[in-house]
Amino acid sequence: MASMKKLINDVNDVVKDSLVGFEAAHDDLVRVDHENKVVFRKDAPVKGKVGIISGGGSGHEPLHGGFVGLGMLDAACAGEVFTSPVPDQMLVATKGVDSGRGVLHIVKNYTGDVMNFEMAAELAQAEGIDVQAVVVDDDVAVEDSTWTAGRRGVGLTVLLEKLVGAAAEEGQDLDALVALAKKIIAEGRSMGMALTGCTVPAAGKPSFDLADDEIEVGIGIHGEPGRERRKIGTAAEVAEMLVKPILADLDYAGSDVICFVNGMGATPLIELFIVYAEVAKLLAGANVHVVRDLVGNYITSLDMAGCSVTLLKADEDLLRLWDAPVVTPGLRWGK
Amino acid sequence: MASMKKLINDVNDVVKDSLVGFEAAHDDLVRVDHENKVVFRKDAPVKGKVGIISGGGSGHEPLHGGFVGLGMLDAACAGEVFTSPVPDQMLVATKGVDSGRGVLHIVKNYTGDVMNFEMAAELAQAEGIDVQAVVVDDDVAVEDSTWTAGRRGVGLTVLLEKLVGAAAEEGQDLDALVALAKKIIAEGRSMGMALTGCTVPAAGKPSFDLADDEIEVGIGIHGEPGRERRKIGTAAEVAEMLVKPILADLDYAGSDVICFVNGMGATPLIELFIVYAEVAKLLAGANVHVVRDLVGNYITSLDMAGCSVTLLKADEDLLRLWDAPVVTPGLRWGK
């Protein structure tokens, strides 16, 4: 254990111990079902509101548990590190947030997550709960990956949870929320890169090694291989490696967009803002209009250094939802 | 440059480039005087309010620029990485936030910062502005350090900026704010540790090297040496290494406290919450009552991995200020 330098007690207790601290730090907003590793909004189920849940492997904090609260998620299921939660957890979450108007599952496109959320939806439907699911697959880097059939779900998940969460808070019904989520998925794209690998506690060593002058372009959020390994360049060059493939994949020219520059966990803010400045410059040059932005560490990969860029087309409807109040552990002043 | 793996353009432009991105990302809340490297609250000077400014070397983001906004700072001066801003910057900031009720300088106790803020205060006073300063020196690790006569100013600075900022927003006068700040400084203590060094861009290599199984206990926020180098232990053991010296330095038994567990920049949230759980357990065992908390990366050391603990005695007055609204780049949903 010593050789991997982590602030943990035991490699087998990382998620369990972290949820204890998370709940203690934010118990005015959330409660945690520790047996099932589900983070609930404290007032769930919220009367008259569609329940919104998500979840996935741990190691991406603040996603998803940090986004449980007013204006975002009603519950989040925490799997072990980089491992899908099981259907039983998702069923507990679904039942715990249902107030009679149905429940939406927000699923990142990884084989295990998709399969388990499908099973949980069937179990919940069998108990009479109206469940629908949407699958986020915004990563333009690769068509299929280690853990995915089709594109991976990455940064867009954060924006989708915020926007759909705000719409649910407004009282929109399940069908409307599904349509909104599908529109967001259709109009959002991401691309990431890594300066270093990340170390899963149970593995004890980095997911991959990069030479001192190498970066991995097109990385996923679990250290999956990307498109290519390259020599490191300036922040301007890195920004171009991320923005170009996104613009090649979907035509954003002339559009208003929300721009999200995300840190992978170990990248300091001082660097993320340098990247954001370059991304903004490139977008302006491509006639893409940034009308809202988010810059910080929101969907991480443990201790990986690196960043990703996400673009989403924005209309007035989305901007109203973007600007709506949100109070979650990951997005507020301390308790 | 390649060998140090940073998302930057040029080692000489790190602060300049980062401020461009910072302003673009948050231009609804702040404006940046790029020539003087000062971040201003967009509506500064705020009429009828004492101006609150701080500043210091860059590399600790979100501190200080990320805390400029409603309920916290009116301006922040950004020095080069780990280098004090100069008096001219502080004078520009002071003049820019003065609305006639005076200006408070919040200074972390480093020789350069203290000297330069003193000079700036004299220059501002010569122009007829009422300036007072408070010096934060909360680090119990060492009595004097590489860059300090007396104790270093670390984590307590974040809490002080929040609490004094809230009091200024309430309309309290300069003398009352100074008294409040002094009370906070008298009743707050911190202690930190590092798993790794950090790399100043212009230096190009880590500030120090630790063996794979070593940690530095009592670290400052610039990679200054701490109390001792030890074998890494469990999160529970690390929590004890931080909490015990704090409790030995000031008697918190029976008190209500605000507890702040801060990440040094490269430590993921999943680990910080494990540390917080252990800290909370130790405090409960020592009859110290945590009534508010803050857990996250708020005063960082570039890409250093590690954490610090800060305790502050809390009364009803402080809790009202703690709970008051705050809207700053470092503490809100994206623009």
mmCIF file of C-alpha atoms in Angstrom, chain A residues 43-289:
data_model
loop_
_atom_site.group_PDB
_atom_site.id
_atom_site.type_symbol
_atom_site.label_atom_id
_atom_site.label_comp_id
_atom_site.label_asym_id
_atom_site.label_seq_id
_atom_site.Cartn_x
_atom_site.Cartn_y
_atom_site.Cartn_z
ATOM 1 C CA ASP A 43 -35.780 15.432 1.495
ATOM 2 C CA ALA A 44 -36.227 12.577 -1.008
ATOM 3 C CA PRO A 45 -38.702 11.631 -2.300
ATOM 4 C CA VAL A 46 -39.644 15.188 -3.243
ATOM 5 C CA LYS A 47 -43.425 15.403 -3.562
ATOM 6 C CA GLY A 48 -44.740 16.039 -7.052
ATOM 7 C CA LYS A 49 -41.336 15.852 -8.727
ATOM 8 C CA VAL A 50 -39.934 13.240 -11.083
ATOM 9 C CA GLY A 51 -37.025 11.486 -9.337
ATOM 10 C CA ILE A 52 -33.629 11.761 -11.035
ATOM 11 C CA ILE A 53 -30.959 9.223 -10.226
ATOM 12 C CA SER A 54 -27.564 8.407 -11.558
ATOM 13 C CA GLY A 55 -24.555 6.441 -10.427
ATOM 14 C CA GLY A 56 -21.532 4.556 -11.575
ATOM 15 C CA GLY A 57 -18.136 3.489 -10.392
ATOM 16 C CA SER A 58 -16.544 5.642 -7.699
ATOM 17 C CA GLY A 59 -13.361 7.600 -8.306
ATOM 18 C CA HIS A 60 -14.981 10.412 -10.318
ATOM 19 C CA GLU A 61 -15.890 12.683 -7.396
ATOM 20 C CA PRO A 62 -17.655 15.057 -7.067
ATOM 21 C CA LEU A 63 -19.672 13.092 -9.701
ATOM 22 C CA HIS A 64 -22.226 11.627 -8.853
ATOM 23 C CA GLY A 65 -22.799 11.920 -5.085
ATOM 24 C CA GLY A 66 -21.604 15.518 -5.037
ATOM 25 C CA PHE A 67 -24.416 16.438 -7.411
ATOM 26 C CA VAL A 68 -27.246 15.191 -5.217
ATOM 27 C CA GLY A 69 -29.385 18.051 -3.982
ATOM 28 C CA LEU A 70 -31.796 20.787 -4.969
ATOM 29 C CA GLY A 71 -31.828 21.341 -8.725
ATOM 30 C CA MET A 72 -29.824 18.286 -9.668
ATOM 31 C CA LEU A 73 -29.999 14.596 -8.611
ATOM 32 C CA ASP A 74 -32.308 12.952 -6.064
ATOM 33 C CA ALA A 75 -29.988 9.996 -5.535
ATOM 34 C CA ALA A 76 -26.666 8.558 -6.688
ATOM 35 C CA CYS A 77 -25.456 4.965 -6.488
ATOM 36 C CA ALA A 78 -21.768 4.501 -5.694
ATOM 37 C CA GLY A 79 -20.065 1.442 -7.123
ATOM 38 C CA GLU A 80 -16.621 0.353 -6.034
ATOM 39 C CA VAL A 81 -13.820 2.332 -7.710
ATOM 40 C CA PHE A 82 -14.290 2.231 -11.491
ATOM 41 C CA THR A 83 -16.884 -0.559 -11.083
ATOM 42 C CA SER A 84 -20.587 -0.322 -11.859
ATOM 43 C CA PRO A 85 -23.028 -0.326 -8.962
ATOM 44 C CA VAL A 86 -25.298 -3.384 -8.891
ATOM 45 C CA PRO A 87 -29.024 -3.439 -9.796
ATOM 46 C CA ASP A 88 -30.038 -3.809 -6.145
ATOM 47 C CA GLN A 89 -28.463 -0.444 -5.324
ATOM 48 C CA MET A 90 -30.217 1.183 -8.245
ATOM 49 C CA LEU A 91 -33.531 -0.344 -7.204
ATOM 50 C CA VAL A 92 -33.154 1.028 -3.680
ATOM 51 C CA ALA A 93 -32.347 4.455 -5.143
ATOM 52 C CA THR A 94 -35.281 4.314 -7.573
ATOM 53 C CA LYS A 95 -37.799 3.377 -4.890
ATOM 54 C CA GLY A 96 -36.378 5.961 -2.524
ATOM 55 C CA VAL A 97 -36.902 8.883 -4.908
ATOM 56 C CA ASP A 98 -40.223 7.938 -6.506
ATOM 57 C CA SER A 99 -43.054 10.233 -5.505
ATOM 58 C CA GLY A 100 -45.487 8.804 -8.044
ATOM 59 C CA ARG A 101 -44.389 10.798 -11.090
ATOM 60 C CA GLY A 102 -41.759 8.315 -12.191
ATOM 61 C CA VAL A 103 -37.978 8.130 -12.133
ATOM 62 C CA LEU A 104 -35.318 8.954 -14.711
ATOM 63 C CA HIS A 105 -32.057 6.989 -14.790
ATOM 64 C CA ILE A 106 -29.060 8.900 -16.132
ATOM 65 C CA VAL A 107 -26.562 6.290 -17.307
ATOM 66 C CA LYS A 108 -23.029 6.752 -18.610
ATOM 67 C CA ASN A 109 -22.337 4.440 -21.543
ATOM 68 C CA TYR A 110 -20.265 1.638 -20.057
ATOM 69 C CA THR A 111 -21.322 -1.961 -20.605
ATOM 70 C CA GLY A 112 -21.721 -2.823 -16.935
ATOM 71 C CA ASP A 113 -23.588 0.361 -16.035
ATOM 72 C CA VAL A 114 -26.021 0.034 -18.943
ATOM 73 C CA MET A 115 -26.782 -3.606 -18.188
ATOM 74 C CA ASN A 116 -27.265 -3.047 -14.471
ATOM 75 C CA PHE A 117 -29.441 0.040 -14.893
ATOM 76 C CA GLU A 118 -31.606 -1.914 -17.375
ATOM 77 C CA MET A 119 -32.067 -4.690 -14.878
ATOM 78 C CA ALA A 120 -32.893 -2.219 -12.102
ATOM 79 C CA ALA A 121 -35.446 -0.487 -14.344
ATOM 80 C CA GLU A 122 -37.180 -3.811 -15.001
ATOM 81 C CA LEU A 123 -37.275 -4.631 -11.299
ATOM 82 C CA ALA A 124 -38.698 -1.190 -10.477
ATOM 83 C CA GLN A 125 -41.269 -1.392 -13.261
ATOM 84 C CA ALA A 126 -42.342 -4.764 -11.886
ATOM 85 C CA GLU A 127 -43.101 -2.923 -8.648
ATOM 86 C CA GLY A 128 -45.199 -0.392 -10.537
ATOM 87 C CA ILE A 129 -42.731 2.494 -10.814
ATOM 88 C CA ASP A 130 -42.570 4.336 -14.127
ATOM 89 C CA VAL A 131 -38.854 4.309 -15.069
ATOM 90 C CA GLN A 132 -37.137 5.603 -18.158
ATOM 91 C CA ALA A 133 -33.414 5.761 -18.876
ATOM 92 C CA VAL A 134 -31.081 7.850 -21.001
ATOM 93 C CA VAL A 135 -27.543 6.851 -21.922
ATOM 94 C CA VAL A 136 -24.843 9.522 -22.228
ATOM 95 C CA ASP A 137 -22.214 8.809 -24.914
ATOM 96 C CA ASP A 138 -20.473 12.085 -25.655
ATOM 97 C CA ASP A 139 -16.793 11.100 -26.008
ATOM 98 C CA VAL A 140 -15.679 11.589 -29.604
ATOM 99 C CA ALA A 141 -12.260 10.001 -29.002
ATOM 100 C CA VAL A 142 -13.028 6.403 -29.917
ATOM 101 C CA GLU A 143 -15.982 4.470 -31.353
ATOM 102 C CA ASP A 144 -15.634 1.500 -29.034
ATOM 103 C CA SER A 145 -13.372 1.213 -26.007
ATOM 104 C CA THR A 146 -12.128 -1.244 -23.397
ATOM 105 C CA TRP A 147 -15.316 -1.017 -21.398
ATOM 106 C CA THR A 148 -17.836 0.239 -23.943
ATOM 107 C CA ALA A 149 -19.787 -0.711 -26.985
ATOM 108 C CA GLY A 150 -20.141 2.663 -28.647
ATOM 109 C CA ARG A 151 -18.878 5.941 -27.334
ATOM 110 C CA ARG A 152 -18.050 6.489 -23.683
ATOM 111 C CA GLY A 153 -20.052 8.772 -21.413
ATOM 112 C CA VAL A 154 -17.871 11.494 -19.932
ATOM 113 C CA GLY A 155 -18.075 15.251 -19.259
ATOM 114 C CA LEU A 156 -21.513 15.867 -20.753
ATOM 115 C CA THR A 157 -22.939 13.848 -17.858
ATOM 116 C CA VAL A 158 -22.284 16.759 -15.490
ATOM 117 C CA LEU A 159 -24.100 19.254 -17.706
ATOM 118 C CA LEU A 160 -26.970 16.843 -18.311
ATOM 119 C CA GLU A 161 -27.459 16.188 -14.599
ATOM 120 C CA LYS A 162 -27.594 19.939 -13.970
ATOM 121 C CA LEU A 163 -29.973 20.778 -16.808
ATOM 122 C CA VAL A 164 -32.348 17.842 -16.429
ATOM 123 C CA GLY A 165 -32.244 18.275 -12.667
ATOM 124 C CA ALA A 166 -33.345 21.892 -13.049
ATOM 125 C CA ALA A 167 -36.152 20.863 -15.403
ATOM 126 C CA ALA A 168 -37.381 18.260 -12.918
ATOM 127 C CA GLU A 169 -37.321 20.912 -10.206
ATOM 128 C CA GLU A 170 -39.576 23.047 -12.438
ATOM 129 C CA GLY A 171 -42.097 20.211 -12.402
ATOM 130 C CA GLN A 172 -41.597 18.861 -15.934
ATOM 131 C CA ASP A 173 -42.908 15.330 -16.446
ATOM 132 C CA LEU A 174 -40.913 12.186 -17.228
ATOM 133 C CA ASP A 175 -41.510 12.263 -20.981
ATOM 134 C CA ALA A 176 -40.406 15.885 -21.212
ATOM 135 C CA LEU A 177 -37.268 15.137 -19.200
ATOM 136 C CA VAL A 178 -36.384 12.209 -21.458
ATOM 137 C CA ALA A 179 -36.833 14.411 -24.535
ATOM 138 C CA LEU A 180 -34.663 17.117 -22.982
ATOM 139 C CA ALA A 181 -31.942 14.617 -22.059
ATOM 140 C CA LYS A 182 -31.955 13.183 -25.591
ATOM 141 C CA LYS A 183 -31.608 16.654 -27.062
ATOM 142 C CA ILE A 184 -28.641 17.334 -24.779
ATOM 143 C CA ILE A 185 -27.020 14.025 -25.720
ATOM 144 C CA ALA A 186 -27.532 14.773 -29.415
ATOM 145 C CA GLU A 187 -25.950 18.200 -29.149
ATOM 146 C CA GLY A 188 -23.077 17.607 -26.712
ATOM 147 C CA ARG A 189 -19.572 16.270 -27.391
ATOM 148 C CA SER A 190 -16.385 15.785 -25.330
ATOM 149 C CA MET A 191 -12.716 14.931 -25.705
ATOM 150 C CA GLY A 192 -10.075 14.395 -23.005
ATOM 151 C CA MET A 193 -6.347 13.991 -22.495
ATOM 152 C CA ALA A 194 -4.059 12.803 -19.718
ATOM 153 C CA LEU A 195 -0.626 13.847 -18.502
ATOM 154 C CA THR A 196 -0.433 10.860 -16.139
ATOM 155 C CA GLY A 197 -2.266 7.620 -15.419
ATOM 156 C CA CYS A 198 -4.327 7.080 -12.292
ATOM 157 C CA THR A 199 -3.909 4.477 -9.575
ATOM 158 C CA VAL A 200 -6.876 2.338 -8.570
ATOM 159 C CA PRO A 201 -6.310 1.537 -4.877
ATOM 160 C CA ALA A 202 -6.915 -2.195 -5.308
ATOM 161 C CA ALA A 203 -4.442 -2.325 -8.200
ATOM 162 C CA GLY A 204 -1.744 -0.391 -6.345
ATOM 163 C CA LYS A 205 -0.008 0.869 -9.463
ATOM 164 C CA PRO A 206 -0.851 3.379 -12.227
ATOM 165 C CA SER A 207 -3.266 2.280 -14.966
ATOM 166 C CA PHE A 208 -0.584 3.118 -17.505
ATOM 167 C CA ASP A 209 2.770 4.850 -17.625
ATOM 168 C CA LEU A 210 3.603 7.828 -19.781
ATOM 169 C CA ALA A 211 7.129 8.997 -20.449
ATOM 170 C CA ASP A 212 8.142 12.358 -18.970
ATOM 171 C CA ASP A 213 7.429 14.093 -22.267
ATOM 172 C CA GLU A 214 4.324 12.141 -23.349
ATOM 173 C CA ILE A 215 0.579 12.682 -23.118
ATOM 174 C CA GLU A 216 -2.343 10.428 -23.992
ATOM 175 C CA VAL A 217 -4.923 12.117 -26.232
ATOM 176 C CA GLY A 218 -8.500 10.852 -26.235
ATOM 177 C CA ILE A 219 -8.289 9.312 -22.779
ATOM 178 C CA GLY A 220 -11.414 8.035 -21.025
ATOM 179 C CA ILE A 221 -12.207 8.623 -17.366
ATOM 180 C CA HIS A 222 -10.801 5.252 -16.254
ATOM 181 C CA GLY A 223 -7.401 5.468 -17.864
ATOM 182 C CA GLU A 224 -8.625 3.582 -20.936
ATOM 183 C CA PRO A 225 -6.341 4.090 -23.934
ATOM 184 C CA GLY A 226 -7.146 7.043 -26.123
ATOM 185 C CA ARG A 227 -6.506 7.838 -29.763
ATOM 186 C CA GLU A 228 -2.791 8.335 -29.633
ATOM 187 C CA ARG A 229 0.233 8.988 -27.508
ATOM 188 C CA ARG A 230 2.014 12.227 -28.356
ATOM 189 C CA LYS A 231 4.786 14.476 -27.177
ATOM 190 C CA ILE A 232 3.492 17.083 -24.764
ATOM 191 C CA GLY A 233 2.929 20.512 -26.287
ATOM 192 C CA THR A 234 1.879 23.929 -25.060
ATOM 193 C CA ALA A 235 -1.549 24.496 -23.524
ATOM 194 C CA ALA A 236 -2.545 26.069 -26.861
ATOM 195 C CA GLU A 237 -1.576 22.886 -28.698
ATOM 196 C CA VAL A 238 -3.359 20.675 -26.176
ATOM 197 C CA ALA A 239 -6.503 22.807 -26.485
ATOM 198 C CA GLU A 240 -6.406 22.315 -30.235
ATOM 199 C CA MET A 241 -6.027 18.530 -29.849
ATOM 200 C CA LEU A 242 -9.264 18.554 -27.858
ATOM 201 C CA VAL A 243 -11.344 21.155 -29.663
ATOM 202 C CA LYS A 244 -10.612 20.104 -33.262
ATOM 203 C CA PRO A 245 -11.999 16.554 -33.014
ATOM 204 C CA ILE A 246 -15.132 17.894 -31.323
ATOM 205 C CA LEU A 247 -15.761 20.454 -34.060
ATOM 206 C CA ALA A 248 -15.011 17.782 -36.696
ATOM 207 C CA ASP A 249 -17.659 15.534 -35.153
ATOM 208 C CA LEU A 250 -20.512 18.016 -34.838
ATOM 209 C CA ASP A 251 -21.011 21.363 -36.505
ATOM 210 C CA TYR A 252 -21.042 24.050 -33.820
ATOM 211 C CA ALA A 253 -20.271 26.966 -36.157
ATOM 212 C CA GLY A 254 -22.670 29.836 -35.579
ATOM 213 C CA SER A 255 -24.105 28.212 -32.451
ATOM 214 C CA ASP A 256 -24.293 29.423 -28.886
ATOM 215 C CA VAL A 257 -22.628 26.869 -26.632
ATOM 216 C CA ILE A 258 -21.962 25.974 -23.035
ATOM 217 C CA CYS A 259 -18.243 25.193 -22.704
ATOM 218 C CA PHE A 260 -16.989 22.923 -19.951
ATOM 219 C CA VAL A 261 -13.266 22.522 -19.223
ATOM 220 C CA ASN A 262 -12.902 19.716 -16.717
ATOM 221 C CA GLY A 263 -9.907 18.657 -14.670
ATOM 222 C CA MET A 264 -9.158 14.950 -14.240
ATOM 223 C CA GLY A 265 -8.432 15.317 -10.520
ATOM 224 C CA ALA A 266 -4.760 16.178 -10.075
ATOM 225 C CA THR A 267 -4.598 19.172 -12.407
ATOM 226 C CA PRO A 268 -4.508 22.499 -10.564
ATOM 227 C CA LEU A 269 -7.006 25.241 -11.358
ATOM 228 C CA ILE A 270 -4.186 27.575 -12.414
ATOM 229 C CA GLU A 271 -3.578 25.233 -15.382
ATOM 230 C CA LEU A 272 -7.251 24.638 -16.172
ATOM 231 C CA PHE A 273 -7.767 28.369 -16.621
ATOM 232 C CA ILE A 274 -4.828 28.519 -19.042
ATOM 233 C CA VAL A 275 -6.466 25.736 -21.062
ATOM 234 C CA TYR A 276 -9.833 27.490 -20.897
ATOM 235 C CA ALA A 277 -8.299 30.701 -22.279
ATOM 236 C CA GLU A 278 -6.947 28.749 -25.263
ATOM 237 C CA VAL A 279 -10.191 26.849 -25.803
ATOM 238 C CA ALA A 280 -12.172 30.097 -25.761
ATOM 239 C CA LYS A 281 -9.782 31.606 -28.311
ATOM 240 C CA LEU A 282 -10.107 28.612 -30.645
ATOM 241 C CA LEU A 283 -13.893 28.632 -30.392
ATOM 242 C CA ALA A 284 -14.094 32.339 -31.118
ATOM 243 C CA GLY A 285 -11.946 31.714 -34.198
ATOM 244 C CA ALA A 286 -14.331 28.964 -35.323
ATOM 245 C CA ASN A 287 -17.379 31.207 -34.936
ATOM 246 C CA VAL A 288 -18.654 29.267 -31.928
ATOM 247 C CA HIS A 289 -20.200 31.528 -29.271
#
